[in-house]
CSV table of C-alpha atoms in Angstrom, one decimal:
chain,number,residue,atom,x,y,z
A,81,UNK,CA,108.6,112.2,91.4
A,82,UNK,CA,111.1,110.5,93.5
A,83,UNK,CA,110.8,107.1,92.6
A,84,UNK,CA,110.9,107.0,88.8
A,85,UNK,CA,112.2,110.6,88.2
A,86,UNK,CA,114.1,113.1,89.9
A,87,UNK,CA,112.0,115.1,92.2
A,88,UNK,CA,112.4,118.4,91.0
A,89,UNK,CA,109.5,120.1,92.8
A,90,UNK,CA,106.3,120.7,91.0
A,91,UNK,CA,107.5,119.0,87.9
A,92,UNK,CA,105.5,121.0,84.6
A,93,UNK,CA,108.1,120.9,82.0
A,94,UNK,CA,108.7,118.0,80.0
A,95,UNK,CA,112.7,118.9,78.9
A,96,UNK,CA,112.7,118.9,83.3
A,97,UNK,CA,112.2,115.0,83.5
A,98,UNK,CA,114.8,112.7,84.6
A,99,UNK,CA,114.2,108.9,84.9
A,100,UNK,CA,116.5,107.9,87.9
A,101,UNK,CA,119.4,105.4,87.1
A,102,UNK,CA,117.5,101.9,86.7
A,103,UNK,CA,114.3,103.0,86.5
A,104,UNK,CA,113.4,101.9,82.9
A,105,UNK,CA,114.8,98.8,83.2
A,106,UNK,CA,113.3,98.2,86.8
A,107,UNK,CA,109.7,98.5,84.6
A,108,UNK,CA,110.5,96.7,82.1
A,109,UNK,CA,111.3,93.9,84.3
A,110,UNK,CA,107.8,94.2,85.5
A,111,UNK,CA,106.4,94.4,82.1
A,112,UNK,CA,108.1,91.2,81.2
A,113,UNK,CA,106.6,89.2,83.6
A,114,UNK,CA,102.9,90.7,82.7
A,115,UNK,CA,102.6,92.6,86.4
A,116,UNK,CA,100.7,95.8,85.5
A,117,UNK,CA,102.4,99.0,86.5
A,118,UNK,CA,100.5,102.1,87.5
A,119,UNK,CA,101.4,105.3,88.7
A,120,UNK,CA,99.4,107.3,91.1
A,121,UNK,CA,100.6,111.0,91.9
A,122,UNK,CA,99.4,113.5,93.9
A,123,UNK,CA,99.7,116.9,91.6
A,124,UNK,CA,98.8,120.0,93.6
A,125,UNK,CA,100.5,122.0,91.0
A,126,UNK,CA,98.1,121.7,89.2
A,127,UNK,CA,95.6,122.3,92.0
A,128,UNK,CA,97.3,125.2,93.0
A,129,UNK,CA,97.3,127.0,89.1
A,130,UNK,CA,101.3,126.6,88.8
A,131,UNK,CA,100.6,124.3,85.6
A,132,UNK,CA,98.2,123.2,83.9
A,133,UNK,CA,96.4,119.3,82.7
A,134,UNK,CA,98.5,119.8,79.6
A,135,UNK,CA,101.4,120.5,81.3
A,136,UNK,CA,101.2,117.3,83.0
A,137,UNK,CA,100.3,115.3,79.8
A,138,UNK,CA,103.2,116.7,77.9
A,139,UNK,CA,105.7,115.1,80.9
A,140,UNK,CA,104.1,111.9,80.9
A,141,UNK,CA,104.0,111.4,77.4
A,142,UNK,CA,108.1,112.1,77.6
A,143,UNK,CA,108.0,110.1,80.7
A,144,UNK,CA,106.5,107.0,78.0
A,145,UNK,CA,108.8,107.9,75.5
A,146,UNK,CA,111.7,107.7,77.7
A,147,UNK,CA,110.4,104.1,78.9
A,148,UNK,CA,109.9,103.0,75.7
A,149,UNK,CA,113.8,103.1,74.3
A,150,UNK,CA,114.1,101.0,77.2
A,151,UNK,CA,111.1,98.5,76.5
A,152,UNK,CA,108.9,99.8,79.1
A,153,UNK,CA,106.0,100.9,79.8
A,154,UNK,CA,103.1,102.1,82.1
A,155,UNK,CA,100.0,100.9,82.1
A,156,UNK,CA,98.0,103.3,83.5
A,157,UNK,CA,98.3,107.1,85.2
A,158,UNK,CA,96.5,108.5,87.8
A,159,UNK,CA,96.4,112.3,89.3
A,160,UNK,CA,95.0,113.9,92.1
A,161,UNK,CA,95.2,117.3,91.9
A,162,UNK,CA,93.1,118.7,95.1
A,163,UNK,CA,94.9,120.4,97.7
A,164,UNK,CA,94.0,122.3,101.2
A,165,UNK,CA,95.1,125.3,99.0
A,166,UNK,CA,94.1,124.9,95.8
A,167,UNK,CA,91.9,126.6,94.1
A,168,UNK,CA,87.8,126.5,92.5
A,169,UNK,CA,86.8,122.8,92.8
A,170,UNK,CA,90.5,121.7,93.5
A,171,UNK,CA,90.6,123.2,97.2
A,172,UNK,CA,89.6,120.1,99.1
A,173,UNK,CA,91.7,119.5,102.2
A,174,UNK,CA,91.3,115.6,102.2
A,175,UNK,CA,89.9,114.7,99.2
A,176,UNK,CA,89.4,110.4,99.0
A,177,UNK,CA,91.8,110.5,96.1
A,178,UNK,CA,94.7,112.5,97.5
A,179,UNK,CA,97.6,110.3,98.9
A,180,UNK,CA,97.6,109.2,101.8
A,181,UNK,CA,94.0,108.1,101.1
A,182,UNK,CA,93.4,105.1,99.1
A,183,UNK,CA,91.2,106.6,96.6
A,184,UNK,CA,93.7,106.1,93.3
A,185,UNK,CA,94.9,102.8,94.1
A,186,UNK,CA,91.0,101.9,94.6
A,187,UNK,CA,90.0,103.0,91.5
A,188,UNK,CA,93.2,101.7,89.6
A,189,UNK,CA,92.3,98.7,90.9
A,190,UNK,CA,88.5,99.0,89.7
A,191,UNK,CA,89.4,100.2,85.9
A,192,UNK,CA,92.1,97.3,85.8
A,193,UNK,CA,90.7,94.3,88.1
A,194,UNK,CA,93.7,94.1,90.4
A,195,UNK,CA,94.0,92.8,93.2
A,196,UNK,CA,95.4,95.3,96.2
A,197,UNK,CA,96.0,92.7,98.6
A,198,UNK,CA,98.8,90.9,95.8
A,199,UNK,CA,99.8,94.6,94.7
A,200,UNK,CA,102.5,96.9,95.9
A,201,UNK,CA,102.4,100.6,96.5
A,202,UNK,CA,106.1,102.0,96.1
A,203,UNK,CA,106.9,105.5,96.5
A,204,UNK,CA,109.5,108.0,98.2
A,205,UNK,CA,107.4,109.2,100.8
A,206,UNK,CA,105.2,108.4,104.1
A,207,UNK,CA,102.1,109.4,102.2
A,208,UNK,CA,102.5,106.4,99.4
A,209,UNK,CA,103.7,103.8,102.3
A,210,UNK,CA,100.2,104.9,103.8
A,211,UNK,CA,97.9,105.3,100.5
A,212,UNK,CA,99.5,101.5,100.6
A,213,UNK,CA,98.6,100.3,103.3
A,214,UNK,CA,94.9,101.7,103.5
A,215,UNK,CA,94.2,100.1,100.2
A,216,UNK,CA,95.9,96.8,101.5
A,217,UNK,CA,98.6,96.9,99.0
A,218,UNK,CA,101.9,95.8,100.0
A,219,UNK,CA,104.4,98.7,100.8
A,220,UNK,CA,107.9,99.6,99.7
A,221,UNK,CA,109.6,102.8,100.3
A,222,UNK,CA,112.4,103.8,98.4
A,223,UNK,CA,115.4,105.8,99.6
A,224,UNK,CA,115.6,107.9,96.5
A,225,UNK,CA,113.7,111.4,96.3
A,226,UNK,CA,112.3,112.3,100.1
A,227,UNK,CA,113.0,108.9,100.7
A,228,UNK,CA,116.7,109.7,101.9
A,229,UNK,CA,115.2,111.5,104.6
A,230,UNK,CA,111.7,109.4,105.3
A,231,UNK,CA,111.4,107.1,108.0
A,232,UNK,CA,110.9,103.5,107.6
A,233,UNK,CA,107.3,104.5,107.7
A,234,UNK,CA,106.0,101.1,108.7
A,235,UNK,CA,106.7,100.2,105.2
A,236,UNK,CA,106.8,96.1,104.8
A,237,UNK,CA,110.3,97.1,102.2
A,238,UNK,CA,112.7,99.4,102.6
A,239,UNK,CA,114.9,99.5,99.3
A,240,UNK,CA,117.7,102.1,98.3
A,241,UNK,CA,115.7,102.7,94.8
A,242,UNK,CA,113.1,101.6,92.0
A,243,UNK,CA,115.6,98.7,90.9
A,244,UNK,CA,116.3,97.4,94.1
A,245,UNK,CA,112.3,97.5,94.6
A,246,UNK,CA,111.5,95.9,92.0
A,247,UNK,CA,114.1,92.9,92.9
A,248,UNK,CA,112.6,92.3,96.2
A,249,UNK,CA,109.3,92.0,94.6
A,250,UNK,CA,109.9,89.8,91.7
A,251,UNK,CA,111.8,87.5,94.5
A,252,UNK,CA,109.1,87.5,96.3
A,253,UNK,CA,105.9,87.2,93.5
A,254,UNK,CA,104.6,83.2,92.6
C-alpha cells in the first residue's frame, strides 16, 4: 500500500484497490528484463481481526488481475501479520518477519535464490528503507503513499513514485 496501490488504510476489500498511475507498466518493465518482483507487506489487519487471510487473497488476486491487462506480474507475496496488538499467536511485538526486520526479504530470497546484495527494497515508508537495508538490499523510497511525508530515511534512492523507481534501477542494473 503506497507504492503500487493507493494507501487506503488497512486495505480488505478488493473493489478498494487502486494501482497508482505507472505502476503496472513500472512491473512490467521489470518483468521484461527477467528481474523477479516480490512484494513483502506488513498486514496487521489481519493481526489485529479487522480482516481476514481471505480477505487479503481476494485483493491480491485483483491486484494480479489488474497487472496482468498491463503485462505484469508478481512473482511472489509475502505477509506478516503480527503486531504488538494483535491478537492469539499474532500479538508479537517484534516478530523477525515484521518490517523493519529482515525476515521476508530473507526468506523471499531463500524460496527464490536471490541475491539481497543485487536486489532492491522499495517502499513508501522508513520501515521498508530499513527492512532494506538489514537484509543488504539496496533501498529506494518513493514519495507516493507516506512517502510524501517520510524522510529521506537513509535511503540510497529517493524517487517521486514506482515508475520513476523502477527507471533509476534499470539505469543502474548490468
Amino acid at each position: 500500500d503506497g507504492t503500487m496501490n493507493e494507501e487506503v488504510g488497512y486495505l480488505s476489500r478488493e473493489e478498494d484497490l487502486r494501482l497508482l498511475p505507472g505502476a503496472a507498466a513500472a512491473v512490467a518493465r521489470l518483468n521484461a528484463r527477467g528481474i523477479p518482483v516480490v512484494v513483502v507487506t506488513n498486514q496487521s489487519g489481519i493481526g489485529r481481526g479487522y480482516y481476514g487471510w481471505q480477505d487479503f487473497a481476494a485483493v491480491m488476486s485483483r491486484m494480479g488481475t489488474l497487472l496482468a491487462m498491463e503485462n505484469a506480474h508478481l512473482d511472489a507475496v509475502y505477509a506478516a501479520p503480527h503486531h504488538e496488538q494483535g491478537v492469539g499467536d499474532y500479538a508479537v511485538a517484534d516478530h523477525p518477519e515484521r518490517k523493519p526486520n529482515p525476515g521476508m526479504l530473507q526468506r523471499a530470497a531463500e524460496e527464490h535464490g536471490l541475491d539481497l546484495a543485487r536486489s532492491w527494497m522499495v517502499g513508501d515508508k522508513a520501515i521498508d528503507v530499513e527492512a532494506g537495508r538489514r537484509s543488504g538490499c539496496r533501498t529506494c523510497l518513493v514519495r507516493t503513499g507516506y512517502g510524501a511525508e517520510e524522510g529521506g530515511c537513509g535511503a540510497d534512492v529517493v524517487a517521486a513514485d514506482l515508475a520513476e523507481a523502477v527507471d533509476r534501477i534499470l539505469a543502474d542494473w548490468p
